[in-house]
Amino acid sequence: MECKLIDREGTFSGHLPLSNKTLPCRNYVTLAIIGCQSSGKSTLFNELFETKFPVLDAKKNGRQRTTLGIWSTTKNVDQLQNKESSSERGCSRQLVLLDVEGTDSRERQEPTKTFDLCTTLFCLTVADVILVNLWFRDVGRHQASNADLYASVFSTTLKWKEIEGLDVMRKKHLKTRLLIVIRDFEEVEASEDQVKWFISQDFRNIWKTVEKPKSLEDTVMEDIFILSFHFLPNVKYRKDEFVSSVSKLRERILHDDDSWSSSITDSLWKKEIPLQILEMFLKESWDLIKQRQGLNNDLNNISYFDLNTHKKCSFYLEQSWNEYKLMLIEFQRTVERNYSKPIEEFSKVANSLYNECLACYDRMAASFRNTSSYQLKRKLLGVKLTSELLEVRKFQIWAYRDQILHSFEIEFAPMIGAVGNFKKNAGNLVKRKVKDFQKCLEKCRVPGMLKEEELNDLQDLERTLRDQVQDRSREGELMFPMGLSSGNTSYSRRSTPWWKELLIKAFILYLQYLQSKANKRTQRKKMQNQERILPKGPTF
């Protein structure tokens, strides 16, 4: 479902639509599209990702603004690729799409450049990939290609990046990827290589004109941005070629193989901020950008944000994090060493580390306590701590889970499927073990974690136990097609020799032993899968 995230007045008004609000997901990429008004941005998103963003009807309404503010939606990547969910727990890759109001709008009465700058800076802050929608006929034109806007964006971005330093900026996964989409491309007028060179040169020339901070005087555009291109033919006169080219662009975006040179989103999918709390991050980022650029209800009243506050709060965040990072690493090692005997006071230690780190930040940044920068950086530090503690929690959960499974197998081993009150006894055993595991989960809570994390762990264990019960029940039905309920047990015992019953029981116990080994192998594979699907995300 597509909804308005930011309205035309610059108010954060909507909610990020999620297909699954309960399952924590850190496997997503955020895409935004920018460009001139009425240039087909929404139409391109609709073609690429099967969305339903409002589009221009020129015959009915003339050429006017269609997208007001910023619209958003999320899409399941597996569904777009017509695949089954790639994750055993259903947290498949997601796309977060931001459809941005067109620049250079004649309808906007207020200072349009301020709003355009804010929306573009917002995209640079939150998006992994920005699609720049550009008509082929506008290549080389100063106003139509938004040269002034990019100059302002580059200048502001450099001021922000001054905090991070060159070494951090040059890391590939932290660079913003600009995908220039050339619309209505005609090979007879220019080759693709010529257009790429011309646009790249334009961007470099704009970069050279930007005033840079002293510490970043030697930076080049490639230190912050990665440029890539895609060419689309005219949709009206070359429909088949357009559809084919859109399909190739979709594959470049959705493909996550780092070895494929054409992939646009390689190394971007693993995130530290769960998708379920991304909305909070989007709102805080937008409010901060509005405050910096003076975009309030009265857009004519422009007042610039004190960048020094932002710099210092960012510095204090890193200082606090570095001070407690080693303690978190040591905590994880302790949990791993005690795998066979999980730490009873896990939650207490986790809470202590979390609160002490935030208290350290509070002490350092006390003089900025009433600023939005202080609040935003504190929330980001909290998210960062929660993410790290959840990684440690996984080892503690696996240890408790193994203990529960082991005790279940011991008590479950004597039960023979389809014999007596098997279903009732097995059901009671499952309920008891799930209840025991729930008590263990209560000992593993960490600050800031979603309640759904605990619920999913509980449901996953219950599903595993019930699968074992069903397998045992099927085995019993194969061994005793007529059943051995309490009503016919005496008859069966009278008609079956004792040695045959003994052989049957021995055979069933052997099958149970094999099943137990198979279950352990399955659990190991699940754990390995979990580590592969949810590795540690990049820090921010």
XYZ file of C-alpha atoms in Angstrom:
540
model
C 0.000 0.000 0.000
C 1.363 3.416 -1.032
C 1.000 6.219 1.523
C 2.103 9.807 1.981
C 5.181 9.967 4.200
C 5.766 13.748 4.072
C 3.068 16.180 2.923
C 3.464 19.266 0.730
C 3.878 21.528 3.798
C 6.867 19.481 4.961
C 5.090 17.690 7.816
C 5.975 14.060 8.490
C 2.412 12.806 8.214
C 2.370 9.136 7.225
C 3.372 5.675 8.310
C 5.788 3.400 6.509
C 3.619 0.530 5.203
C 5.029 -2.873 6.203
C 3.912 -6.253 4.886
C 4.971 -7.910 8.167
C 4.920 -5.699 11.265
C 5.807 -8.455 13.726
C 8.885 -10.110 12.218
C 12.085 -8.062 12.759
C 13.837 -7.550 9.427
C 17.314 -6.123 8.797
C 17.526 -7.297 5.199
C 16.387 -4.337 3.099
C 17.477 -1.548 0.750
C 16.023 1.970 0.563
C 15.534 3.485 -2.908
C 14.456 7.046 -3.698
C 13.734 8.690 -7.040
C 14.280 12.400 -7.761
C 14.018 14.565 -10.858
C 12.059 17.361 -12.496
C 8.297 17.700 -12.168
C 6.178 15.611 -14.594
C 9.203 13.633 -15.809
C 7.674 10.175 -15.217
C 9.285 9.282 -11.872
C 6.178 7.645 -10.396
C 5.487 5.843 -13.674
C 9.007 4.392 -13.644
C 8.612 3.119 -10.064
C 5.253 1.570 -10.989
C 6.831 -0.216 -13.969
C 9.857 -1.377 -11.993
C 8.277 -2.593 -8.763
C 4.547 -3.099 -9.456
C 3.610 -0.148 -7.233
C 0.571 2.119 -7.588
C 1.952 5.614 -7.023
C -0.300 8.381 -8.446
C 0.761 9.326 -11.995
C 0.154 12.272 -14.310
C -2.888 12.294 -16.585
C -1.859 15.076 -18.988
C -4.991 14.820 -21.160
C -7.303 15.241 -18.177
C -5.392 17.639 -15.924
C -2.618 19.065 -18.095
C 1.057 19.002 -17.111
C 1.035 19.708 -13.384
C 2.310 18.327 -10.101
C 1.056 14.843 -9.268
C 3.307 13.720 -6.399
C 3.097 16.139 -3.465
C 5.793 15.792 -0.791
C 7.181 12.248 -0.475
C 5.216 9.012 -0.889
C 6.435 5.624 0.323
C 5.787 1.903 0.213
C 7.604 -1.411 0.776
C 7.846 -4.388 -1.577
C 8.868 -8.005 -0.992
C 11.806 -8.834 -3.289
C 10.949 -12.540 -3.516
C 7.439 -11.694 -4.704
C 8.828 -9.334 -7.347
C 11.099 -12.127 -8.562
C 8.308 -14.730 -8.311
C 10.286 -16.794 -5.817
C 9.407 -18.502 -2.577
C 10.608 -16.806 0.582
C 14.398 -17.212 0.829
C 14.314 -17.122 4.647
C 13.089 -19.978 6.787
C 11.480 -17.531 9.186
C 9.855 -15.461 6.449
C 12.036 -12.340 6.752
C 12.863 -12.073 3.072
C 14.548 -9.090 1.435
C 12.492 -5.894 1.316
C 12.598 -2.711 -0.772
C 11.701 0.615 0.836
C 10.629 2.980 -1.966
C 10.465 6.784 -1.688
C 8.697 8.666 -4.497
C 9.771 12.313 -4.191
C 7.966 15.429 -5.416
C 9.445 16.793 -8.639
C 11.854 19.713 -8.516
C 11.369 23.106 -10.178
C 7.596 23.134 -9.643
C 5.614 26.129 -10.950
C 2.663 25.353 -8.620
C 4.698 25.713 -5.430
C 4.295 29.324 -4.309
C 6.825 29.209 -1.473
C 10.615 29.165 -2.045
C 10.755 25.918 -4.019
C 14.548 25.638 -3.825
C 14.411 25.239 -0.048
C 11.899 22.385 -0.229
C 13.773 20.727 -3.130
C 17.034 20.939 -1.182
C 15.441 19.426 1.932
C 13.850 16.493 0.085
C 17.087 15.769 -1.795
C 19.176 15.932 1.398
C 16.642 13.646 3.073
C 17.112 11.095 0.277
C 20.895 11.332 0.620
C 20.585 10.719 4.367
C 18.224 7.726 4.355
C 18.476 6.124 0.890
C 21.058 3.553 -0.199
C 20.385 4.200 -3.889
C 18.979 7.367 -5.484
C 17.514 7.136 -8.973
C 18.031 10.446 -10.804
C 15.369 10.649 -13.518
C 16.744 12.672 -16.461
C 15.371 13.104 -19.970
C 17.859 12.626 -22.797
C 16.926 16.020 -24.290
C 17.858 17.727 -20.977
C 21.432 16.404 -20.881
C 23.711 19.454 -20.888
C 20.997 21.926 -19.856
C 21.805 23.816 -16.671
C 18.322 24.408 -15.221
C 16.593 21.231 -16.456
C 19.361 19.023 -15.076
C 19.137 20.709 -11.620
C 22.768 21.849 -11.601
C 22.164 24.515 -8.924
C 20.356 22.010 -6.712
C 23.231 19.512 -6.928
C 25.723 22.256 -6.068
C 23.777 23.029 -2.864
C 23.433 19.320 -2.081
C 27.162 18.672 -2.572
C 28.068 21.656 -0.392
C 25.791 20.614 2.483
C 26.831 16.959 2.216
C 30.497 17.902 2.510
C 29.806 19.827 5.718
C 28.129 16.756 7.191
C 30.825 14.390 5.968
C 33.545 16.517 7.561
C 32.621 14.832 10.858
C 33.341 11.337 9.560
C 36.708 11.913 7.920
C 38.097 10.601 4.632
C 38.767 7.019 5.748
C 35.126 6.437 6.700
C 33.798 8.271 3.625
C 35.742 6.087 1.219
C 34.222 2.811 2.441
C 32.140 1.428 -0.414
C 29.097 0.386 1.618
C 28.807 3.911 3.117
C 28.820 5.739 -0.211
C 25.528 6.899 -1.698
C 24.858 5.350 -5.087
C 23.451 7.678 -7.726
C 21.781 5.804 -10.570
C 21.255 8.179 -13.501
C 18.294 6.926 -15.543
C 18.310 8.478 -19.024
C 14.780 8.569 -20.470
C 13.892 8.552 -24.198
C 17.461 7.716 -25.166
C 18.252 7.746 -28.915
C 21.448 6.022 -30.083
C 21.467 7.951 -33.376
C 22.126 11.228 -31.537
C 24.836 10.020 -29.117
C 26.338 6.784 -27.843
C 25.869 5.573 -24.258
C 29.570 6.108 -23.515
C 29.389 9.710 -24.730
C 26.383 10.465 -22.524
C 28.044 8.810 -19.502
C 31.208 10.862 -20.000
C 29.272 14.103 -20.522
C 27.096 13.713 -17.392
C 30.031 12.525 -15.243
C 32.004 15.559 -16.385
C 29.069 17.839 -15.513
C 28.911 16.403 -11.997
C 32.678 16.786 -11.543
C 32.518 20.409 -12.719
C 29.728 21.135 -10.229
C 31.835 19.451 -7.531
C 34.816 21.672 -8.326
C 32.735 24.834 -7.845
C 31.590 23.781 -4.365
C 33.345 25.376 -1.381
C 34.892 22.559 0.651
C 35.922 22.418 4.332
C 39.679 22.599 4.860
C 39.939 18.974 5.962
C 38.200 17.824 2.749
C 39.816 20.119 0.199
C 41.362 17.203 -1.713
C 38.230 15.089 -1.950
C 36.769 14.090 -5.283
C 33.132 13.266 -5.967
C 33.903 9.522 -6.094
C 34.873 9.651 -2.385
C 31.205 10.137 -1.465
C 29.135 8.997 -4.452
C 29.134 6.036 -6.817
C 27.744 6.952 -10.247
C 26.057 4.406 -12.499
C 23.805 4.729 -15.542
C 20.857 3.070 -17.227
C 19.303 4.015 -20.550
C 15.597 3.675 -21.356
C 14.117 4.090 -24.862
C 10.866 5.936 -25.555
C 7.940 4.097 -23.943
C 5.445 5.195 -26.606
C 7.340 4.449 -29.829
C 9.587 1.590 -28.640
C 7.358 -0.155 -26.111
C 8.932 -3.644 -26.324
C 12.473 -2.285 -25.950
C 11.336 -0.108 -23.034
C 9.803 -3.094 -21.202
C 12.968 -5.149 -21.795
C 15.221 -2.340 -20.535
C 13.051 -1.831 -17.422
C 13.303 -5.562 -16.725
C 17.120 -5.361 -16.905
C 17.127 -2.371 -14.556
C 14.924 -4.264 -12.084
C 17.362 -7.186 -12.146
C 20.322 -4.845 -11.532
C 18.566 -3.420 -8.463
C 17.264 -6.672 -6.986
C 20.395 -8.737 -7.672
C 22.512 -9.038 -4.501
C 25.535 -10.914 -5.824
C 28.693 -8.895 -5.116
C 30.495 -10.689 -7.937
C 28.125 -9.281 -10.580
C 29.620 -5.990 -11.770
C 26.259 -4.590 -12.974
C 24.593 -5.044 -9.577
C 23.603 -1.722 -8.029
C 22.691 -2.908 -4.528
C 25.537 -5.351 -3.764
C 26.731 -5.217 -0.117
C 23.805 -2.935 0.858
C 21.168 -5.379 2.126
C 22.315 -6.021 5.717
C 21.185 -3.248 8.056
C 21.678 -2.364 11.704
C 18.326 -0.584 12.068
C 15.398 -3.060 11.867
C 12.785 -2.207 9.259
C 10.155 -2.011 12.010
C 11.803 1.073 13.580
C 13.046 2.657 10.337
C 10.063 5.022 10.410
C 11.370 6.598 13.624
C 14.773 7.135 11.978
C 13.111 8.677 8.883
C 11.098 11.097 11.021
C 14.092 12.150 13.124
C 16.209 12.664 9.991
C 13.519 14.764 8.303
C 12.957 16.922 11.395
C 16.695 17.517 11.725
C 17.067 18.463 8.044
C 14.107 20.842 8.304
C 15.705 22.487 11.317
C 19.073 22.792 9.588
C 17.683 24.241 6.386
C 14.972 26.381 7.981
C 12.058 24.490 6.424
C 9.283 25.297 8.890
C 5.635 26.131 8.278
C 6.790 29.581 7.217
C 9.276 28.724 4.476
C 10.246 32.373 3.988
C 11.706 32.440 7.501
C 15.044 30.704 6.834
C 17.330 30.069 9.825
C 20.356 27.754 9.627
C 21.128 25.015 12.142
C 24.240 25.223 14.278
C 26.407 22.506 12.716
C 28.791 22.609 15.664
C 26.145 20.944 17.878
C 25.730 18.112 15.398
C 29.496 17.619 15.154
C 29.984 17.446 18.900
C 27.048 15.095 19.514
C 28.358 12.788 16.766
C 31.795 12.871 18.360
C 30.366 12.049 21.811
C 28.372 9.171 20.324
C 31.536 7.619 18.872
C 33.459 8.224 22.106
C 30.780 6.499 24.189
C 30.523 3.618 21.734
C 34.282 3.038 21.594
C 34.491 3.057 25.398
C 31.971 0.207 25.735
C 32.637 -1.703 22.518
C 35.361 -3.849 24.107
C 33.039 -4.683 27.017
C 30.392 -5.887 24.551
C 32.952 -8.064 22.755
C 34.097 -9.564 26.063
C 30.458 -10.147 27.060
C 29.882 -12.086 23.833
C 32.988 -14.209 24.427
C 31.779 -15.000 27.959
C 28.402 -16.130 26.598
C 30.096 -18.303 23.972
C 32.398 -19.893 26.566
C 29.410 -20.744 28.773
C 27.365 -22.305 25.983
C 26.837 -25.539 27.913
C 25.760 -23.583 31.005
C 24.047 -20.317 29.957
C 24.588 -17.213 32.081
C 21.663 -16.764 34.476
C 22.098 -12.981 34.809
C 22.328 -12.315 31.064
C 19.524 -9.730 31.035
C 20.967 -7.911 34.055
C 24.420 -7.616 32.427
C 22.911 -6.510 29.090
C 20.824 -3.805 30.781
C 23.831 -2.622 32.749
C 26.017 -2.250 29.626
C 23.212 -0.505 27.742
C 22.426 1.997 30.492
C 26.076 2.704 31.330
C 26.904 3.482 27.695
C 23.941 5.858 27.369
C 24.845 7.452 30.706
C 28.376 8.010 29.391
C 26.949 9.789 26.328
C 24.600 11.829 28.553
C 27.529 13.037 30.671
C 29.609 14.030 27.646
C 26.771 15.778 25.790
C 25.037 17.274 28.846
C 25.358 20.854 27.551
C 23.397 19.949 24.381
C 20.596 18.058 26.156
C 17.838 20.329 24.797
C 18.869 20.078 21.123
C 17.420 17.754 18.482
C 20.944 16.577 17.571
C 21.431 15.295 21.112
C 18.123 13.391 21.023
C 18.729 11.900 17.560
C 22.271 10.732 18.346
C 21.113 9.246 21.649
C 18.431 7.231 19.865
C 20.938 6.069 17.257
C 23.346 5.007 20.001
C 20.504 3.074 21.641
C 19.690 1.312 18.358
C 23.355 0.489 17.876
C 23.646 -0.998 21.376
C 20.426 -2.993 20.973
C 21.640 -4.397 17.662
C 24.927 -5.576 19.202
C 23.227 -7.040 22.281
C 20.793 -8.947 20.051
C 23.785 -10.562 18.347
C 25.061 -11.702 21.762
C 21.547 -12.809 22.732
C 21.449 -15.225 19.778
C 24.189 -17.370 21.353
C 22.371 -17.394 24.706
C 19.084 -18.372 23.010
C 20.723 -21.191 21.042
C 22.254 -22.541 24.276
C 18.879 -22.597 26.049
C 17.214 -24.019 22.949
C 19.693 -26.908 22.778
C 19.061 -27.685 26.455
C 15.280 -27.749 25.941
C 15.567 -29.937 22.834
C 17.880 -32.359 24.628
C 15.564 -32.732 27.633
C 12.588 -33.096 25.275
C 14.284 -35.920 23.370
C 15.022 -37.809 26.623
C 11.396 -37.633 27.810
C 9.981 -38.174 24.326
C 12.096 -41.243 23.495
C 9.915 -43.872 25.317
C 6.701 -42.646 23.665
C 5.490 -44.792 20.770
C 3.384 -43.090 18.102
C -0.291 -44.154 17.834
C -0.022 -46.185 21.070
C -2.232 -45.425 24.078
C -2.540 -41.713 24.917
C 0.380 -40.707 22.707
C -1.222 -37.551 21.311
C -2.252 -36.255 24.736
C 1.050 -37.114 26.445
C 3.160 -35.685 23.622
C 1.030 -32.515 23.542
C 1.458 -32.004 27.284
C 5.207 -32.538 26.951
C 5.426 -29.923 24.177
C 3.451 -27.399 26.253
C 5.708 -27.996 29.247
C 8.894 -27.513 27.225
C 7.543 -24.381 25.530
C 6.713 -22.977 28.969
C 10.248 -23.803 30.169
C 11.707 -22.075 27.111
C 9.534 -19.021 27.735
C 11.093 -18.699 31.195
C 14.528 -18.921 29.581
C 13.605 -16.190 27.085
C 12.605 -13.891 29.937
C 16.184 -14.172 31.204
C 17.508 -13.110 27.767
C 15.719 -9.805 27.276
C 17.801 -6.848 26.147
C 16.842 -3.143 26.212
C 15.148 -1.838 23.083
C 14.338 -5.245 21.595
C 10.969 -5.801 19.938
C 8.499 -8.086 21.706
C 8.133 -9.958 18.436
C 11.746 -11.189 18.704
C 10.822 -13.239 21.788
C 7.516 -14.393 20.291
C 9.226 -15.606 17.110
C 11.838 -17.571 19.086
C 9.048 -19.214 21.079
C 6.982 -20.080 18.000
C 10.047 -21.441 16.225
C 10.800 -23.884 19.071
C 7.151 -24.959 19.365
C 7.066 -25.598 15.606
C 10.200 -27.764 15.873
C 8.780 -29.829 18.758
C 5.409 -30.352 17.089
C 7.158 -31.455 13.891
C 8.934 -34.165 15.891
C 5.619 -35.270 17.427
C 4.005 -35.489 13.989
C 6.928 -37.520 12.627
C 6.686 -39.942 15.574
C 2.916 -40.217 15.111
C 3.344 -41.108 11.420
C 5.957 -43.732 12.316
C 3.527 -45.282 14.826
C 0.716 -45.369 12.283
C 2.989 -47.212 9.855
C 3.952 -49.760 12.523
C 0.391 -50.184 13.856
C -2.072 -49.514 11.010
C -5.036 -50.587 13.199
C -3.806 -48.490 16.140
C -3.181 -49.553 19.718
C -5.617 -47.408 21.646
C -6.619 -48.239 25.181
C -9.653 -50.109 23.838
C -7.761 -52.723 21.852
C -4.421 -52.907 23.640
C -5.343 -56.071 25.561
C -6.450 -57.792 22.374
C -3.208 -56.900 20.642
C -1.161 -58.207 23.530
C -3.011 -61.546 23.537
C -2.633 -62.047 19.777
C 1.009 -60.909 19.444
C 3.916 -63.045 20.800
C 6.093 -61.310 23.375
C 9.250 -61.606 21.275
C 7.547 -59.913 18.339
C 6.474 -56.988 20.554
C 10.052 -56.707 21.793
C 11.398 -56.585 18.238
C 8.846 -53.942 17.271
C 9.752 -51.778 20.277
C 13.468 -52.171 19.539
C 12.879 -51.176 15.920
C 10.858 -48.123 16.952
C 13.535 -47.054 19.432
C 16.127 -47.356 16.666
C 13.973 -45.204 14.379
C 13.646 -42.661 17.166
C 17.416 -42.613 17.590
C 17.868 -41.946 13.869
C 15.192 -39.253 13.994
C 16.916 -37.606 16.949
C 20.212 -37.453 15.051
C 18.441 -36.041 12.002
C 16.776 -33.365 14.145
C 20.127 -32.319 15.602
C 21.579 -31.997 12.098
C 18.580 -29.910 11.074
C 19.043 -27.618 14.073
C 22.720 -27.125 13.257
C 21.822 -26.221 9.682
C 19.208 -23.756 10.923
C 21.747 -22.090 13.185
C 24.259 -21.825 10.332
C 21.508 -20.443 8.096
C 20.587 -17.889 10.743
C 24.203 -16.722 10.975
C 24.353 -16.395 7.193
C 21.030 -14.547 6.895
C 21.558 -12.164 9.829
C 25.257 -11.313 10.139
C 26.380 -8.191 11.910
C 25.326 -5.104 10.010
C 27.520 -2.078 9.228
C 27.870 0.592 11.887
C 26.709 4.118 11.155
